[in-house]
Short mmCIF file of C-alpha atoms in Angstrom, two decimals:
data_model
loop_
_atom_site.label_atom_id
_atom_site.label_comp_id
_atom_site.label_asym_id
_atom_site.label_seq_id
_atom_site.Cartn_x
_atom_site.Cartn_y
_atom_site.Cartn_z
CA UNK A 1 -32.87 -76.41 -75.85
CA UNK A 2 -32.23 -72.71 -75.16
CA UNK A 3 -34.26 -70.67 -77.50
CA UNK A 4 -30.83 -69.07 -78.85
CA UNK A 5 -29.42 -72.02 -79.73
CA UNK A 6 -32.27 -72.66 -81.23
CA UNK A 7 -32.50 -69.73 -83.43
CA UNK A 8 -28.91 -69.80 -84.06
CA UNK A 9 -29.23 -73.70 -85.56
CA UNK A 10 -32.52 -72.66 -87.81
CA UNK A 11 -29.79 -69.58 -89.00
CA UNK A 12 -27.02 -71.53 -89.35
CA UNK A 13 -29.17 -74.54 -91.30
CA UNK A 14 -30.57 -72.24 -93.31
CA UNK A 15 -27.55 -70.37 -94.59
CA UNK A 16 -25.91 -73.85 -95.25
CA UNK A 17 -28.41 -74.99 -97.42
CA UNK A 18 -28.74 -71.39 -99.30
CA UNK A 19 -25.31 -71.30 -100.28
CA UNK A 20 -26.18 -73.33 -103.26
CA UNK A 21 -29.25 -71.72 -104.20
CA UNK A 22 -26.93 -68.68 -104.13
CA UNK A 23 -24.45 -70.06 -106.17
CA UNK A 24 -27.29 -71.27 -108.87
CA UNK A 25 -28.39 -67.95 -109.16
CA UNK A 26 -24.52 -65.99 -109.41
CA UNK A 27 -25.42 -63.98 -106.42
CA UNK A 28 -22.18 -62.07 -105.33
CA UNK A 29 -19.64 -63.20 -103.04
CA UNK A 30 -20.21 -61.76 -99.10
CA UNK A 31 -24.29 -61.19 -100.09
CA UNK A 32 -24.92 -64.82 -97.90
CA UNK A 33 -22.60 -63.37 -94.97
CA UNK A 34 -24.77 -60.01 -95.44
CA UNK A 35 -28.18 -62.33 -95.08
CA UNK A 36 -27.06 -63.83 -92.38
CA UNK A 37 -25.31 -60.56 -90.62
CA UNK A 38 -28.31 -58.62 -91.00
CA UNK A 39 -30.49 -61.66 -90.06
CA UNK A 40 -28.88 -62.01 -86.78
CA UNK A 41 -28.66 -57.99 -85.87
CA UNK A 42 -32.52 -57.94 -86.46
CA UNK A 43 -33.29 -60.98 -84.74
CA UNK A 44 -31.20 -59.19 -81.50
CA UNK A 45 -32.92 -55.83 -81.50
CA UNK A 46 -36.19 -57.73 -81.51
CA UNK A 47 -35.02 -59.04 -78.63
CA UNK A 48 -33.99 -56.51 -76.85
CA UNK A 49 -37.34 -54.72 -77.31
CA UNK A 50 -38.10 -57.59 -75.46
CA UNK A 51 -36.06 -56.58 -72.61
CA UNK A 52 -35.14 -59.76 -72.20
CA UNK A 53 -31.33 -60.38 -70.59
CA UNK A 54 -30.43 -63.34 -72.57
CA UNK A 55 -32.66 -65.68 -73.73
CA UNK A 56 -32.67 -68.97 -71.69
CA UNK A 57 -35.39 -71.18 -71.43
CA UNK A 58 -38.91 -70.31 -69.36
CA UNK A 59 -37.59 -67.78 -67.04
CA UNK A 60 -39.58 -67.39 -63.43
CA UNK A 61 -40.94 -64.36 -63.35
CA UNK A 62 -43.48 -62.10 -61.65
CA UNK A 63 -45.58 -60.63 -63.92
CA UNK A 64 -48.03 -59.52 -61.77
CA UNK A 65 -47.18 -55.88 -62.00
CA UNK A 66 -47.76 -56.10 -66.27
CA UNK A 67 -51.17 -58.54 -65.51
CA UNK A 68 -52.15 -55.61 -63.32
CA UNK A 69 -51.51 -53.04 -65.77
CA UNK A 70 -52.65 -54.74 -68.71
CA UNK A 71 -56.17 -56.09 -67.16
CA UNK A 72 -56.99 -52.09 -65.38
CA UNK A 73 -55.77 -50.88 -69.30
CA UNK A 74 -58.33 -53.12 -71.00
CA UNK A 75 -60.80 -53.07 -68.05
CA UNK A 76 -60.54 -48.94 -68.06
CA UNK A 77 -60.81 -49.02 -71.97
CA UNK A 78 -64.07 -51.74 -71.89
CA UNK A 79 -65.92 -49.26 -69.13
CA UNK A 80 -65.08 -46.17 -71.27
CA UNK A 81 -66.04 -47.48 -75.01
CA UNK A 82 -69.37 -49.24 -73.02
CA UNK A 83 -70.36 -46.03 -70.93
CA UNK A 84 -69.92 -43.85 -74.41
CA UNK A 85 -72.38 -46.34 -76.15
CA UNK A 86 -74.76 -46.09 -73.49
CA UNK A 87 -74.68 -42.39 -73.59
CA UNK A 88 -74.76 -42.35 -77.43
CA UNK A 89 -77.53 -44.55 -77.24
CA UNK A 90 -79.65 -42.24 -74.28
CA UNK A 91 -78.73 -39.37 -76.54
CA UNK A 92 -80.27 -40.65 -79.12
CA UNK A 93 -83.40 -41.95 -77.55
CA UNK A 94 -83.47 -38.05 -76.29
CA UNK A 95 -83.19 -36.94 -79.72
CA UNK A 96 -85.74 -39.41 -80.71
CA UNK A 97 -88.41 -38.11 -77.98
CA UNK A 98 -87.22 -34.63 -79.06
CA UNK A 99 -87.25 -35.11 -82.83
CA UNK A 100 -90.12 -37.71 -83.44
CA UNK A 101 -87.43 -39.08 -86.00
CA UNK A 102 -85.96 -42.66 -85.97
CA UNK A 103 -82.28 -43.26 -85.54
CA UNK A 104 -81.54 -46.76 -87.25
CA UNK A 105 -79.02 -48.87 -86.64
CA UNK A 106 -76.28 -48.92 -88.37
CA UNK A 107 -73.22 -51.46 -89.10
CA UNK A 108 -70.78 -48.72 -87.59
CA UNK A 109 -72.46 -50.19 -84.40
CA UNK A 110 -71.23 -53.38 -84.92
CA UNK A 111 -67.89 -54.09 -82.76
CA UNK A 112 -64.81 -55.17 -85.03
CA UNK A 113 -63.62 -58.55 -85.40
CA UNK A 114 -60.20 -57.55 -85.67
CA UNK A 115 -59.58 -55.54 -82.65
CA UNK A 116 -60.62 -59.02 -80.66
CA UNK A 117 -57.90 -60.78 -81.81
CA UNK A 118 -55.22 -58.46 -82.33
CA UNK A 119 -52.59 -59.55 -79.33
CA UNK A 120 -48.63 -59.96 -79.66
CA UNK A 121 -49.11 -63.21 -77.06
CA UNK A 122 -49.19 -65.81 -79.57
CA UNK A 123 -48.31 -69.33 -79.88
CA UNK A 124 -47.52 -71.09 -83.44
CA UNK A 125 -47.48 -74.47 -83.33
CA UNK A 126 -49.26 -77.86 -85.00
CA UNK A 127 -51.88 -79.97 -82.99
CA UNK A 128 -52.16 -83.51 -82.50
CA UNK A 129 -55.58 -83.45 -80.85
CA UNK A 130 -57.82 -81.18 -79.80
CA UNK A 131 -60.88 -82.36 -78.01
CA UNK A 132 -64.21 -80.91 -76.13
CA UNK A 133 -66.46 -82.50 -73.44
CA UNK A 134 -69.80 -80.47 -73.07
CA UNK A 135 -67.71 -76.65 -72.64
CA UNK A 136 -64.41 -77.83 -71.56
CA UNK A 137 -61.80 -77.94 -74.47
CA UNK A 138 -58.16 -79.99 -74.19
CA UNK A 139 -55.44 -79.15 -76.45
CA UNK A 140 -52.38 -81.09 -77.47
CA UNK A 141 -50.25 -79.33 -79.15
CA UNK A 142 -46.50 -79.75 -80.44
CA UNK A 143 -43.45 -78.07 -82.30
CA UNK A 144 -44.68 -74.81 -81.08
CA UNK A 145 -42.52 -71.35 -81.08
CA UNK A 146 -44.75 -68.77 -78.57
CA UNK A 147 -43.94 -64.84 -77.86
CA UNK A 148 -45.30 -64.06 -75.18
CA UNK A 149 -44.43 -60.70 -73.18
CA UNK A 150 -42.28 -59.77 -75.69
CA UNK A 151 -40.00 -63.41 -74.91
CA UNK A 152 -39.95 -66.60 -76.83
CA UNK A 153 -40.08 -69.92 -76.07
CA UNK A 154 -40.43 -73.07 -77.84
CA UNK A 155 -41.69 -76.51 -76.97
CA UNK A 156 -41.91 -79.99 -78.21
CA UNK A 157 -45.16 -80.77 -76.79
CA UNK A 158 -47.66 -78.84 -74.84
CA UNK A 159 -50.90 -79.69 -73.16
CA UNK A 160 -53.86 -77.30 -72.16
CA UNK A 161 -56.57 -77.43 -70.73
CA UNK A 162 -59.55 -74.59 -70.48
CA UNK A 163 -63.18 -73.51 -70.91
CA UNK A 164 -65.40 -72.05 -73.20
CA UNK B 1 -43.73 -78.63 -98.87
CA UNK B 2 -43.47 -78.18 -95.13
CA UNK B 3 -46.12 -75.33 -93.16
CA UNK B 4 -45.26 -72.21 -93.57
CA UNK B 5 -46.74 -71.03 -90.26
CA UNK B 6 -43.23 -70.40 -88.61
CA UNK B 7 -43.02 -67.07 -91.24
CA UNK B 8 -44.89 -65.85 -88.67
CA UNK B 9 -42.63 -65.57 -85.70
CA UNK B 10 -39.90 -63.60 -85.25
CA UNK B 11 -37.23 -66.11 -86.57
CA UNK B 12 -39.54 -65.82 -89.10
CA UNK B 13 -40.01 -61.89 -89.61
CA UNK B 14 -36.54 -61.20 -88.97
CA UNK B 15 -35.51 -63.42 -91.99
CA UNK B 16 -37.60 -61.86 -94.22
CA UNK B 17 -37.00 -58.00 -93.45
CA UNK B 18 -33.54 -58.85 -94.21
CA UNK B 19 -34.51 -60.84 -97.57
CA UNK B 20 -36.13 -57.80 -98.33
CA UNK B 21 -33.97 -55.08 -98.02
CA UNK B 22 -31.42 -57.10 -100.28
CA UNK B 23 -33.50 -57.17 -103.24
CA UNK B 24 -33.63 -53.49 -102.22
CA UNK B 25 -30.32 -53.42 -102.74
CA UNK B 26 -30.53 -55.33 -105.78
CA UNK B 27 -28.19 -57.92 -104.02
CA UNK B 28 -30.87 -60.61 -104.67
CA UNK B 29 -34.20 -61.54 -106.51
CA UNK B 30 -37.65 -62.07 -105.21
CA UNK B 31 -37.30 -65.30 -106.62
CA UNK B 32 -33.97 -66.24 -104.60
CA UNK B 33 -35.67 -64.72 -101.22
CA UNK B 34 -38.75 -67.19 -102.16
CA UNK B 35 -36.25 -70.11 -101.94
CA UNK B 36 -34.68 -69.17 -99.24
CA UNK B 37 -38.08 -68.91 -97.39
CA UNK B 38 -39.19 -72.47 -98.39
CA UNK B 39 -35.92 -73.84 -97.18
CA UNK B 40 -36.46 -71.85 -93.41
CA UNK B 41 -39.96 -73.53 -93.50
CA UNK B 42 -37.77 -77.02 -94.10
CA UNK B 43 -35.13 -75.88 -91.49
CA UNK B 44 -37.35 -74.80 -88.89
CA UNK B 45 -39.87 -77.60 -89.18
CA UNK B 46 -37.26 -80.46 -88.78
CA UNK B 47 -35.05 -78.33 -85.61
CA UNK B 48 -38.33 -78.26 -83.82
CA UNK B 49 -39.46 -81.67 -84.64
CA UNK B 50 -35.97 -83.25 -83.91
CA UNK B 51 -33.72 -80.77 -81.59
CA UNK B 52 -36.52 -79.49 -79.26
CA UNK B 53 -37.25 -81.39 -75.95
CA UNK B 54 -39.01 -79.26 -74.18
CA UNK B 55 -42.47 -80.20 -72.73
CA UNK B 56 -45.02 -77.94 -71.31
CA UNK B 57 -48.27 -77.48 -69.73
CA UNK B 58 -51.28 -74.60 -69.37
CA UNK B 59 -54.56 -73.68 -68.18
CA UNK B 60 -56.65 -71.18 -69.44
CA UNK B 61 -59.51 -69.59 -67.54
CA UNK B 62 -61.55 -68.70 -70.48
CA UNK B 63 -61.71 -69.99 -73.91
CA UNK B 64 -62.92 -66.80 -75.93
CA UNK B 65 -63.13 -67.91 -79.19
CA UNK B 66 -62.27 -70.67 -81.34
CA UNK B 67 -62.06 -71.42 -84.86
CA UNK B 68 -61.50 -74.04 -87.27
CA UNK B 69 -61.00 -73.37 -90.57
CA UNK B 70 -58.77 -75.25 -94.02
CA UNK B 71 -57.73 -77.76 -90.76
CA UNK B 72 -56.31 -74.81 -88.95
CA UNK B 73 -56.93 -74.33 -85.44
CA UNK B 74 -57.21 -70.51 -84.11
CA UNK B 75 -57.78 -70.22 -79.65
CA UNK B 76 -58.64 -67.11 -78.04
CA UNK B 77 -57.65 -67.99 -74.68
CA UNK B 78 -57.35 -65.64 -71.80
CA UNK B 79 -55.72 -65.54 -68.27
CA UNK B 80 -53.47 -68.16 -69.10
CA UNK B 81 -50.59 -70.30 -66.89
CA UNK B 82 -48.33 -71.85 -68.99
CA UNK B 83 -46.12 -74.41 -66.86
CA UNK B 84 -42.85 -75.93 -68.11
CA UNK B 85 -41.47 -77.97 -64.75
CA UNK B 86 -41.20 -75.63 -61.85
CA UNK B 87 -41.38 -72.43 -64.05
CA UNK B 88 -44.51 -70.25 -64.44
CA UNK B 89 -45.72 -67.64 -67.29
CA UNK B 90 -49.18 -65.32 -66.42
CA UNK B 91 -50.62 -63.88 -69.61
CA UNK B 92 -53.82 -62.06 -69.77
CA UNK B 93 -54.46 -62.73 -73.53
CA UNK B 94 -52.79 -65.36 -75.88
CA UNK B 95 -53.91 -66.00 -79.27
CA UNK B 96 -52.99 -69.89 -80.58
CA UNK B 97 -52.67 -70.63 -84.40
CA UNK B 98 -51.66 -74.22 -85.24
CA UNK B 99 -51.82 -76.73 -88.06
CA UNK B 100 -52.57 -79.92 -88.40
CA UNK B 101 -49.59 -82.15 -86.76
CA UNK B 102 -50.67 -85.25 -88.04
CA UNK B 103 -49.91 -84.66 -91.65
CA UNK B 104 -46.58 -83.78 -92.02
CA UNK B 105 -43.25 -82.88 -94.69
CA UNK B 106 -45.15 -83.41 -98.24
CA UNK B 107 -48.55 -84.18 -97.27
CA UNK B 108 -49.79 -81.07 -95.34
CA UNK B 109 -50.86 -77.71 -96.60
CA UNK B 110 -48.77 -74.58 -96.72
CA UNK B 111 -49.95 -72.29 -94.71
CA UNK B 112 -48.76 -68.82 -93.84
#
């Protein structure tokens, strides 16, 4: 199933079933058109962030060029943040040798938690099984809506395999 | 009470930026936008159980990190190939949230 049509049944479900919640609650005529008006406008300018050119299902694609770009980004940004450590840390040890005082370490050394997870790639789903022999890790995984590069994609069942 | 994980996608955003800017307007209350949001959780959960087909595969070279916590699954996975039939994704860095599939619509938790 096409992701639109997908999106568009969730909308269209929804709506359905809130009519009746509006009613209960003497919202006024046109506000459940408005919902799902600006619903939809929002849901296509996310999209076409995306770039995408209209959503169809897993769409071949050479993304070399962006793997390129992203792994020199993060490599250039890992060299940079490590070589300014190292020279914070030589500076220091110069200080030290200098000074005869003690620099102690401090939890503003310590590298977030957040920045390693922060990544729009990401894959919602439930699991049926997930399941590890010594370091290598098998997941199987189902009802799943991923955005990855900016495009979504949904699947019934998915199965992956990797190492940790 | 179905999961409430699929807030979290764009189907998911989407719906409530525009819950929110009608109570801005007044148009609505928080309470109305709550109900709405439980009933997306209901809609989405059964479309993707029921009206999705699609089957996939992928292979990650690394497994960064992994954690398991209140029966939720998070992956760190990098350099990943995600294969649906002939058709092939390349992603440096995907992060992978998912709940537990076995209990499902009135047993599970919700979970944002």
């Amino acid at each position: 199933m096409c992701v639109n049509n997908f999106n568009m049944n969730v909308i269209d479900e929804v709506i359905k079933a809130s009519e009746e919640l509006f009613l209960e609650d003497d919202v006024e005529n046109g506000v459940l058109e408005q919902l799902k008006d600006l619903w939809i406008t929002k849901l296509k300018n996310a999209n076409d962030e995306g770039h995408s050119a209209n959503g169809t299902d897993i769409i071949v694609k050479s993304v070399l060029s962006q793997l390129d770009g992203n792994e020199t980004d993060s490599d250039d940004s890992n060299a940079s943040s490590s070589s300014s450590n190292e020279m914070s840390v030589a500076e220091e040890e110069e200080a030290e040798q200098l000074d005869d005082t003690e620099e102690s370490l401090n939890s503003d050394d310590d590298l977030s938690e957040e920045n390693l997870e922060d990544t729009d790639n990401v894959v919602i789903c439930q699991y049926n099984k997930i399941t590890r022999n010594r370091s290598r890790w098998t997941l199987e995984l189902k009802n799943g809506v991923m955005t990855l590069d900016n495009k979504e994609f949904i699947f019934n069942q998915a199965r992956g395999y990797t190492t940790w | 009470m179905s999961y409430q994980l699929y807030r979290n996608t764009t189907l998911g955003h989407t719906l409530q930026e525009s819950l929110d800017e009608l109570i801005q307007y007044g148009q609505i209350t928080p309470q109305l936008a709550c109900k709405v949001l439980l009933q997306f959780d209901k809609s989405i959960n059964q479309t993707l159980a029921t009206r999705v087909r699609s089957r996939l595969t992928f292979k990650a070279g690394k497994l960064n990190t992994y954690r398991f916590c209140d029966n939720v699954w998070t992956f760190m996975l990098n350099d990943v190939e995600f294969r649906e039939v002939q058709e092939i994704i390349k992603i440096d860095k995907v992060k992978i949230v998912a709940c537990d599939g076995k209990n499902v619509e009135g047993e599970g938790p919700s979970k944002k």
